[in-house]
């Protein structure tokens, strides 16, 4: 097995799961702009790559133009091992800043179970309602578990 190392100042140490998760999130953020999200599988692959290894819950947003080309991918909020606080006004502000026409949300469940919780359903409805007021469509909210498992609130009829 290969050992990964993280650079700290001028020295190196074995990389932690958090180091790897942050690196993956940065890679997705760097490579996502310009990609076209042509199917639910495209957004799922991107969210799983960025979120499945994070040891704490993170909430991400994939901002799209009107042709579903990625404007940017961002980790909007970071939380603890079992929750994160999402502020709708910050999502709206960022969607307007990047001139988004649509957005796809994603967050991970560090427990590994991708089943959407009641809180996940509630925040999705709140975000959909508030973004609708500024003409930004919420296309999906993906809940990422372990080993590539993922639930789509759109596929479940919850958007």
N, C-alpha and C. Protein backbone atom coordinates (compact mmCIF):
# COMPACT_ATOMS: atom_id res chain seq x y z
N UNK A 1 0.84 -1.18 0.00
CA UNK A 1 0.00 0.00 0.00
C UNK A 1 0.89 1.24 0.00
N UNK A 2 0.51 2.23 -0.78
CA UNK A 2 1.25 3.48 -0.89
C UNK A 2 0.82 4.43 0.21
N UNK A 3 1.78 5.11 0.80
CA UNK A 3 1.49 6.11 1.82
C UNK A 3 1.48 7.48 1.17
N UNK A 4 0.42 8.23 1.41
CA UNK A 4 0.33 9.60 0.92
C UNK A 4 0.88 10.53 1.99
N UNK A 5 1.50 11.63 1.55
CA UNK A 5 2.07 12.59 2.48
C UNK A 5 1.48 13.97 2.20
N UNK A 6 1.33 14.74 3.26
CA UNK A 6 0.86 16.12 3.16
C UNK A 6 2.02 17.04 3.53
N UNK A 7 2.16 18.12 2.77
CA UNK A 7 3.22 19.08 3.05
C UNK A 7 2.73 20.06 4.11
N UNK A 8 3.52 20.22 5.15
CA UNK A 8 3.23 21.17 6.22
C UNK A 8 4.46 22.06 6.36
N UNK A 9 4.33 23.30 5.86
CA UNK A 9 5.50 24.17 5.84
C UNK A 9 6.54 23.62 4.89
N UNK A 10 7.71 23.30 5.44
CA UNK A 10 8.78 22.74 4.61
C UNK A 10 8.98 21.25 4.83
N UNK A 11 8.14 20.66 5.69
CA UNK A 11 8.27 19.23 5.96
C UNK A 11 7.02 18.47 5.51
N UNK A 12 7.09 17.16 5.60
CA UNK A 12 5.99 16.30 5.19
C UNK A 12 5.59 15.39 6.33
N UNK A 13 4.29 15.02 6.35
CA UNK A 13 3.78 14.05 7.32
C UNK A 13 2.78 13.16 6.60
N UNK A 14 2.52 11.97 7.14
CA UNK A 14 1.51 11.11 6.50
C UNK A 14 0.17 11.86 6.42
N UNK A 15 -0.47 11.77 5.28
CA UNK A 15 -1.74 12.46 5.05
C UNK A 15 -2.86 11.79 5.85
N UNK A 16 -3.75 12.61 6.38
CA UNK A 16 -4.93 12.12 7.08
C UNK A 16 -6.09 12.04 6.10
N UNK A 17 -7.17 11.46 6.54
CA UNK A 17 -8.38 11.40 5.72
C UNK A 17 -8.86 12.81 5.38
N UNK A 18 -8.75 13.74 6.33
CA UNK A 18 -9.13 15.13 6.07
C UNK A 18 -8.26 15.76 5.00
N UNK A 19 -6.96 15.48 5.02
CA UNK A 19 -6.06 16.00 3.99
C UNK A 19 -6.50 15.53 2.60
N UNK A 20 -6.80 14.26 2.50
CA UNK A 20 -7.22 13.69 1.21
C UNK A 20 -8.55 14.28 0.77
N UNK A 21 -9.49 14.41 1.69
CA UNK A 21 -10.79 14.98 1.36
C UNK A 21 -10.65 16.41 0.86
N UNK A 22 -9.84 17.21 1.54
CA UNK A 22 -9.64 18.60 1.11
C UNK A 22 -8.98 18.66 -0.26
N UNK A 23 -8.02 17.78 -0.51
CA UNK A 23 -7.37 17.76 -1.81
C UNK A 23 -8.38 17.40 -2.91
N UNK A 24 -9.21 16.38 -2.66
CA UNK A 24 -10.21 15.99 -3.66
C UNK A 24 -11.19 17.12 -3.93
N UNK A 25 -11.62 17.81 -2.88
CA UNK A 25 -12.55 18.92 -3.06
C UNK A 25 -11.92 20.04 -3.88
N UNK A 26 -10.64 20.32 -3.64
CA UNK A 26 -9.94 21.35 -4.40
C UNK A 26 -9.79 20.92 -5.87
N UNK A 27 -9.50 19.64 -6.10
CA UNK A 27 -9.37 19.14 -7.47
C UNK A 27 -10.69 19.27 -8.23
N UNK A 28 -11.78 18.91 -7.58
CA UNK A 28 -13.09 19.02 -8.23
C UNK A 28 -13.39 20.49 -8.52
N UNK A 29 -13.12 21.36 -7.55
CA UNK A 29 -13.37 22.79 -7.75
C UNK A 29 -12.55 23.35 -8.91
N UNK A 30 -11.32 22.88 -9.07
CA UNK A 30 -10.46 23.35 -10.16
C UNK A 30 -10.88 22.81 -11.52
N UNK A 31 -11.34 21.57 -11.56
CA UNK A 31 -11.64 20.92 -12.84
C UNK A 31 -13.09 21.07 -13.29
N UNK A 32 -14.01 21.38 -12.38
CA UNK A 32 -15.43 21.40 -12.71
C UNK A 32 -15.85 22.54 -13.64
N UNK A 33 -15.34 23.77 -13.46
CA UNK A 33 -15.82 24.85 -14.33
C UNK A 33 -15.69 24.51 -15.81
N UNK A 34 -16.78 24.74 -16.53
CA UNK A 34 -16.80 24.46 -17.96
C UNK A 34 -17.41 23.12 -18.32
N UNK A 35 -17.42 22.18 -17.39
CA UNK A 35 -18.03 20.88 -17.67
C UNK A 35 -19.54 21.05 -17.86
N UNK A 36 -20.10 20.25 -18.72
CA UNK A 36 -21.55 20.23 -18.91
C UNK A 36 -22.12 19.09 -18.08
N UNK A 37 -23.13 19.39 -17.30
CA UNK A 37 -23.85 18.36 -16.54
C UNK A 37 -25.01 17.93 -17.43
N UNK A 38 -24.79 16.83 -18.15
CA UNK A 38 -25.77 16.37 -19.14
C UNK A 38 -26.75 15.36 -18.58
N UNK A 39 -26.45 14.81 -17.40
CA UNK A 39 -27.32 13.78 -16.83
C UNK A 39 -27.15 13.76 -15.31
N UNK A 40 -28.09 13.14 -14.62
CA UNK A 40 -27.92 12.97 -13.18
C UNK A 40 -26.64 12.22 -12.83
N UNK A 41 -26.22 11.31 -13.67
CA UNK A 41 -24.99 10.55 -13.41
C UNK A 41 -23.76 11.46 -13.39
N UNK A 42 -23.77 12.51 -14.21
CA UNK A 42 -22.66 13.47 -14.23
C UNK A 42 -22.52 14.19 -12.89
N UNK A 43 -23.65 14.69 -12.39
CA UNK A 43 -23.60 15.41 -11.11
C UNK A 43 -23.29 14.46 -9.96
N UNK A 44 -23.81 13.25 -10.03
CA UNK A 44 -23.54 12.27 -8.98
C UNK A 44 -22.04 11.93 -8.94
N UNK A 45 -21.44 11.71 -10.08
CA UNK A 45 -20.01 11.37 -10.12
C UNK A 45 -19.17 12.49 -9.53
N UNK A 46 -19.51 13.72 -9.86
CA UNK A 46 -18.76 14.86 -9.34
C UNK A 46 -18.91 14.98 -7.83
N UNK A 47 -20.14 14.87 -7.34
CA UNK A 47 -20.38 15.02 -5.89
C UNK A 47 -19.74 13.87 -5.11
N UNK A 48 -19.85 12.66 -5.61
CA UNK A 48 -19.26 11.52 -4.90
C UNK A 48 -17.74 11.70 -4.81
N UNK A 49 -17.11 12.09 -5.92
CA UNK A 49 -15.66 12.28 -5.92
C UNK A 49 -15.24 13.33 -4.90
N UNK A 50 -16.02 14.39 -4.79
CA UNK A 50 -15.65 15.49 -3.91
C UNK A 50 -15.99 15.26 -2.44
N UNK A 51 -17.04 14.48 -2.17
CA UNK A 51 -17.57 14.46 -0.80
C UNK A 51 -17.44 13.15 -0.04
N UNK A 52 -17.31 12.02 -0.71
CA UNK A 52 -17.42 10.75 0.00
C UNK A 52 -16.34 10.50 1.03
N UNK A 53 -15.18 11.12 0.91
CA UNK A 53 -14.09 10.84 1.84
C UNK A 53 -13.99 11.83 2.99
N UNK A 54 -14.86 12.81 3.01
CA UNK A 54 -14.78 13.82 4.06
C UNK A 54 -15.21 13.23 5.40
N UNK A 55 -14.39 13.38 6.44
CA UNK A 55 -14.73 12.82 7.75
C UNK A 55 -15.81 13.62 8.50
N UNK A 56 -16.04 14.84 8.07
CA UNK A 56 -17.09 15.68 8.66
C UNK A 56 -18.09 16.01 7.58
N UNK A 57 -19.29 16.38 7.99
CA UNK A 57 -20.32 16.71 7.01
C UNK A 57 -20.00 18.05 6.34
N UNK A 58 -20.09 18.06 5.02
CA UNK A 58 -19.89 19.28 4.24
C UNK A 58 -21.06 19.43 3.27
N UNK A 59 -21.41 20.67 2.98
CA UNK A 59 -22.51 20.98 2.09
C UNK A 59 -21.93 21.73 0.90
N UNK A 60 -22.15 21.19 -0.30
CA UNK A 60 -21.56 21.75 -1.51
C UNK A 60 -22.64 22.25 -2.45
N UNK A 61 -22.23 23.18 -3.32
CA UNK A 61 -23.12 23.71 -4.34
C UNK A 61 -22.39 23.70 -5.68
N UNK A 62 -23.10 23.24 -6.67
CA UNK A 62 -22.62 23.21 -8.05
C UNK A 62 -23.48 24.22 -8.81
N UNK A 63 -22.89 25.37 -9.13
CA UNK A 63 -23.63 26.44 -9.79
C UNK A 63 -23.50 26.29 -11.29
N UNK A 64 -24.64 26.37 -12.00
CA UNK A 64 -24.69 26.11 -13.44
C UNK A 64 -25.28 27.29 -14.19
N UNK A 65 -24.89 27.42 -15.47
CA UNK A 65 -25.52 28.42 -16.31
C UNK A 65 -26.81 27.83 -16.90
N UNK A 66 -27.44 28.55 -17.82
CA UNK A 66 -28.73 28.07 -18.35
C UNK A 66 -28.60 26.88 -19.29
N UNK A 67 -27.38 26.51 -19.67
CA UNK A 67 -27.14 25.31 -20.49
C UNK A 67 -26.50 24.19 -19.68
N UNK A 68 -26.57 24.34 -18.37
CA UNK A 68 -26.05 23.35 -17.40
C UNK A 68 -24.54 23.16 -17.51
N UNK A 69 -23.85 24.21 -17.91
CA UNK A 69 -22.39 24.21 -17.87
C UNK A 69 -21.98 24.72 -16.49
N UNK A 70 -21.01 24.05 -15.87
CA UNK A 70 -20.60 24.41 -14.51
C UNK A 70 -19.91 25.77 -14.50
N UNK A 71 -20.45 26.65 -13.67
CA UNK A 71 -19.81 27.94 -13.43
C UNK A 71 -18.76 27.79 -12.32
N UNK A 72 -19.16 27.09 -11.25
CA UNK A 72 -18.21 26.80 -10.18
C UNK A 72 -18.79 25.73 -9.25
N UNK A 73 -17.88 25.06 -8.57
CA UNK A 73 -18.21 24.08 -7.54
C UNK A 73 -17.58 24.58 -6.26
N UNK A 74 -18.37 24.63 -5.19
CA UNK A 74 -17.85 25.14 -3.92
C UNK A 74 -18.37 24.34 -2.74
N UNK A 75 -17.52 24.20 -1.75
CA UNK A 75 -17.97 23.71 -0.45
C UNK A 75 -18.51 24.95 0.25
N UNK A 76 -19.81 25.01 0.41
CA UNK A 76 -20.45 26.20 0.95
C UNK A 76 -20.38 26.24 2.48
N UNK A 77 -20.51 25.07 3.12
CA UNK A 77 -20.53 25.00 4.58
C UNK A 77 -19.84 23.73 5.05
N UNK A 78 -19.15 23.83 6.17
CA UNK A 78 -18.50 22.68 6.80
C UNK A 78 -19.12 22.50 8.17
N UNK A 79 -19.31 21.25 8.57
CA UNK A 79 -19.94 20.97 9.84
C UNK A 79 -19.14 20.02 10.70
N UNK A 80 -19.86 19.20 11.43
CA UNK A 80 -19.26 18.23 12.34
C UNK A 80 -19.50 16.83 11.78
N UNK A 81 -19.30 15.82 12.62
CA UNK A 81 -19.45 14.45 12.13
C UNK A 81 -20.88 14.07 11.78
N UNK A 82 -21.86 14.85 12.25
CA UNK A 82 -23.24 14.45 11.97
C UNK A 82 -24.17 15.58 11.55
N UNK A 83 -23.66 16.79 11.34
CA UNK A 83 -24.53 17.84 10.82
C UNK A 83 -23.71 19.03 10.35
N UNK A 84 -24.37 19.87 9.59
CA UNK A 84 -23.80 21.16 9.19
C UNK A 84 -24.95 22.15 9.09
N UNK A 85 -24.67 23.39 9.36
CA UNK A 85 -25.68 24.43 9.27
C UNK A 85 -25.58 25.08 7.89
N UNK A 86 -26.73 25.20 7.23
CA UNK A 86 -26.80 25.78 5.89
C UNK A 86 -27.58 27.09 6.00
N UNK A 87 -27.01 28.15 5.47
CA UNK A 87 -27.65 29.47 5.49
C UNK A 87 -28.13 29.81 4.08
N UNK A 88 -29.44 29.74 3.84
CA UNK A 88 -29.97 30.00 2.50
C UNK A 88 -29.56 31.35 1.92
N UNK A 89 -29.48 32.39 2.74
CA UNK A 89 -29.12 33.71 2.20
C UNK A 89 -27.73 33.70 1.57
N UNK A 90 -26.82 32.90 2.12
CA UNK A 90 -25.47 32.82 1.56
C UNK A 90 -25.47 32.09 0.22
N UNK A 91 -26.31 31.09 0.11
CA UNK A 91 -26.45 30.37 -1.17
C UNK A 91 -27.03 31.30 -2.23
N UNK A 92 -28.06 32.06 -1.86
CA UNK A 92 -28.67 33.00 -2.80
C UNK A 92 -27.65 34.05 -3.22
N UNK A 93 -26.92 34.59 -2.26
CA UNK A 93 -25.90 35.61 -2.57
C UNK A 93 -24.89 35.07 -3.58
N UNK A 94 -24.41 33.86 -3.34
CA UNK A 94 -23.39 33.29 -4.23
C UNK A 94 -23.97 32.98 -5.61
N UNK A 95 -25.20 32.47 -5.65
CA UNK A 95 -25.84 32.18 -6.94
C UNK A 95 -25.96 33.46 -7.78
N UNK A 96 -26.30 34.56 -7.15
CA UNK A 96 -26.39 35.83 -7.86
C UNK A 96 -25.00 36.30 -8.28
N UNK A 97 -24.02 36.17 -7.38
CA UNK A 97 -22.64 36.59 -7.69
C UNK A 97 -22.08 35.91 -8.94
N UNK A 98 -22.36 34.61 -9.08
CA UNK A 98 -21.81 33.87 -10.23
C UNK A 98 -22.77 33.84 -11.42
N UNK A 99 -23.93 34.49 -11.27
CA UNK A 99 -24.95 34.56 -12.32
C UNK A 99 -25.48 33.18 -12.69
N UNK A 100 -25.75 32.38 -11.68
CA UNK A 100 -26.24 31.01 -11.89
C UNK A 100 -27.70 31.00 -12.32
N UNK A 101 -28.02 30.08 -13.21
CA UNK A 101 -29.40 29.84 -13.61
C UNK A 101 -29.97 28.63 -12.88
N UNK A 102 -29.06 27.76 -12.42
CA UNK A 102 -29.48 26.54 -11.73
C UNK A 102 -28.40 26.13 -10.75
N UNK A 103 -28.78 25.26 -9.83
CA UNK A 103 -27.83 24.78 -8.83
C UNK A 103 -28.16 23.34 -8.48
N UNK A 104 -27.11 22.59 -8.18
CA UNK A 104 -27.25 21.23 -7.67
C UNK A 104 -26.51 21.20 -6.34
N UNK A 105 -27.20 20.75 -5.31
CA UNK A 105 -26.59 20.67 -3.99
C UNK A 105 -26.13 19.26 -3.71
N UNK A 106 -25.20 19.15 -2.81
CA UNK A 106 -24.76 17.84 -2.36
C UNK A 106 -24.16 17.96 -0.97
N UNK A 107 -24.34 16.95 -0.21
CA UNK A 107 -23.66 16.88 1.08
C UNK A 107 -23.43 15.42 1.41
N UNK A 108 -22.50 15.19 2.30
CA UNK A 108 -22.17 13.82 2.66
C UNK A 108 -22.75 13.45 4.01
N UNK A 109 -22.94 12.19 4.22
CA UNK A 109 -23.27 11.63 5.52
C UNK A 109 -22.07 10.78 5.94
N UNK A 110 -21.23 11.31 6.84
CA UNK A 110 -20.04 10.56 7.26
C UNK A 110 -20.36 9.18 7.84
N UNK A 111 -21.61 8.97 8.28
CA UNK A 111 -22.01 7.66 8.79
C UNK A 111 -21.98 6.60 7.69
N UNK A 112 -22.05 7.07 6.43
CA UNK A 112 -22.04 6.16 5.30
C UNK A 112 -23.40 5.89 4.71
N UNK A 113 -24.47 6.21 5.42
CA UNK A 113 -25.84 5.96 4.95
C UNK A 113 -26.34 7.16 4.14
N UNK A 114 -26.58 7.00 2.85
CA UNK A 114 -27.01 8.13 2.03
C UNK A 114 -28.51 8.45 2.09
N UNK A 115 -29.23 7.83 2.99
CA UNK A 115 -30.67 8.09 3.09
C UNK A 115 -30.91 9.52 3.55
N UNK A 116 -31.69 10.31 2.79
CA UNK A 116 -31.96 11.69 3.20
C UNK A 116 -32.74 11.74 4.51
N UNK A 117 -32.32 12.64 5.39
CA UNK A 117 -33.00 12.82 6.67
C UNK A 117 -34.14 13.83 6.51
N UNK A 118 -34.95 13.97 7.54
CA UNK A 118 -36.00 14.99 7.53
C UNK A 118 -35.38 16.38 7.39
N UNK A 119 -34.24 16.61 8.05
CA UNK A 119 -33.55 17.89 7.95
C UNK A 119 -33.07 18.14 6.52
N UNK A 120 -32.62 17.08 5.84
CA UNK A 120 -32.19 17.22 4.44
C UNK A 120 -33.36 17.64 3.56
N UNK A 121 -34.50 17.03 3.79
CA UNK A 121 -35.70 17.37 3.01
C UNK A 121 -36.13 18.81 3.27
N UNK A 122 -36.08 19.22 4.54
CA UNK A 122 -36.50 20.57 4.91
C UNK A 122 -35.59 21.63 4.29
N UNK A 123 -34.27 21.46 4.40
CA UNK A 123 -33.37 22.47 3.84
C UNK A 123 -33.48 22.51 2.33
N UNK A 124 -33.73 21.39 1.70
CA UNK A 124 -33.90 21.37 0.25
C UNK A 124 -35.12 22.19 -0.15
N UNK A 125 -36.23 22.01 0.56
CA UNK A 125 -37.44 22.79 0.27
C UNK A 125 -37.19 24.28 0.49
N UNK A 126 -36.51 24.62 1.59
CA UNK A 126 -36.22 26.03 1.88
C UNK A 126 -35.35 26.64 0.79
N UNK A 127 -34.30 25.92 0.40
CA UNK A 127 -33.42 26.43 -0.64
C UNK A 127 -34.16 26.57 -1.97
N UNK A 128 -34.95 25.58 -2.31
CA UNK A 128 -35.72 25.64 -3.56
C UNK A 128 -36.65 26.85 -3.57
N UNK A 129 -37.35 27.07 -2.45
CA UNK A 129 -38.30 28.17 -2.37
C UNK A 129 -37.62 29.54 -2.46
N UNK A 130 -36.52 29.70 -1.75
CA UNK A 130 -35.84 31.00 -1.74
C UNK A 130 -35.13 31.26 -3.07
N UNK A 131 -34.55 30.24 -3.66
CA UNK A 131 -33.88 30.44 -4.95
C UNK A 131 -34.88 30.67 -6.08
N UNK A 132 -36.06 30.10 -5.94
CA UNK A 132 -37.11 30.32 -6.93
C UNK A 132 -37.46 31.80 -7.04
N UNK A 133 -37.36 32.52 -5.93
CA UNK A 133 -37.68 33.96 -5.91
C UNK A 133 -36.71 34.78 -6.75
N UNK A 134 -35.52 34.26 -6.97
CA UNK A 134 -34.53 34.97 -7.80
C UNK A 134 -34.26 34.23 -9.11
N UNK A 135 -35.20 33.40 -9.51
CA UNK A 135 -35.15 32.68 -10.79
C UNK A 135 -33.95 31.76 -10.95
N UNK A 136 -33.58 31.08 -9.87
CA UNK A 136 -32.53 30.06 -9.93
C UNK A 136 -33.20 28.72 -9.61
N UNK A 137 -33.08 27.76 -10.51
CA UNK A 137 -33.70 26.45 -10.34
C UNK A 137 -32.81 25.52 -9.52
N UNK A 138 -33.42 24.79 -8.60
CA UNK A 138 -32.71 23.73 -7.88
C UNK A 138 -33.00 22.45 -8.64
N UNK A 139 -31.96 21.87 -9.23
CA UNK A 139 -32.14 20.66 -10.05
C UNK A 139 -32.10 19.39 -9.23
N UNK A 140 -31.27 19.38 -8.18
CA UNK A 140 -31.14 18.17 -7.37
C UNK A 140 -30.42 18.49 -6.07
N UNK A 141 -30.54 17.59 -5.14
CA UNK A 141 -29.78 17.60 -3.89
C UNK A 141 -29.35 16.15 -3.69
N UNK A 142 -28.06 15.92 -3.74
CA UNK A 142 -27.51 14.57 -3.62
C UNK A 142 -26.95 14.36 -2.22
N UNK A 143 -27.27 13.22 -1.64
CA UNK A 143 -26.72 12.84 -0.34
C UNK A 143 -25.74 11.69 -0.59
N UNK A 144 -24.49 11.94 -0.26
CA UNK A 144 -23.41 11.01 -0.55
C UNK A 144 -23.05 10.20 0.69
N UNK A 145 -23.00 8.89 0.51
CA UNK A 145 -22.59 8.00 1.59
C UNK A 145 -21.18 7.49 1.31
N UNK A 146 -20.92 6.29 1.71
CA UNK A 146 -19.60 5.69 1.49
C UNK A 146 -19.62 4.79 0.26
N UNK A 147 -18.45 4.48 -0.24
CA UNK A 147 -18.26 3.56 -1.37
C UNK A 147 -19.08 3.94 -2.59
N UNK A 148 -19.23 5.23 -2.83
CA UNK A 148 -19.94 5.69 -4.01
C UNK A 148 -21.45 5.69 -3.91
N UNK A 149 -21.99 5.35 -2.74
CA UNK A 149 -23.45 5.35 -2.60
C UNK A 149 -23.96 6.79 -2.56
N UNK A 150 -25.13 6.98 -3.16
CA UNK A 150 -25.66 8.34 -3.29
C UNK A 150 -27.18 8.28 -3.45
N UNK A 151 -27.87 9.22 -2.81
CA UNK A 151 -29.34 9.35 -2.98
C UNK A 151 -29.61 10.69 -3.61
N UNK A 152 -30.57 10.71 -4.51
CA UNK A 152 -30.99 11.93 -5.20
C UNK A 152 -32.38 12.31 -4.72
N UNK A 153 -32.51 13.51 -4.16
CA UNK A 153 -33.82 13.95 -3.72
C UNK A 153 -34.74 14.20 -4.92
N UNK A 154 -34.17 14.57 -6.07
CA UNK A 154 -34.99 14.73 -7.28
C UNK A 154 -35.56 13.39 -7.72
N UNK A 155 -34.72 12.35 -7.71
CA UNK A 155 -35.18 11.02 -8.11
C UNK A 155 -36.24 10.48 -7.15
N UNK A 156 -36.17 10.93 -5.90
CA UNK A 156 -37.15 10.50 -4.90
C UNK A 156 -38.44 11.35 -4.96
N UNK A 157 -38.48 12.31 -5.88
CA UNK A 157 -39.66 13.17 -6.04
C UNK A 157 -39.78 14.23 -4.97
N UNK A 158 -38.66 14.63 -4.36
CA UNK A 158 -38.69 15.58 -3.25
C UNK A 158 -38.26 17.00 -3.64
N UNK A 159 -38.09 17.22 -4.95
CA UNK A 159 -37.74 18.57 -5.40
C UNK A 159 -38.83 19.06 -6.32
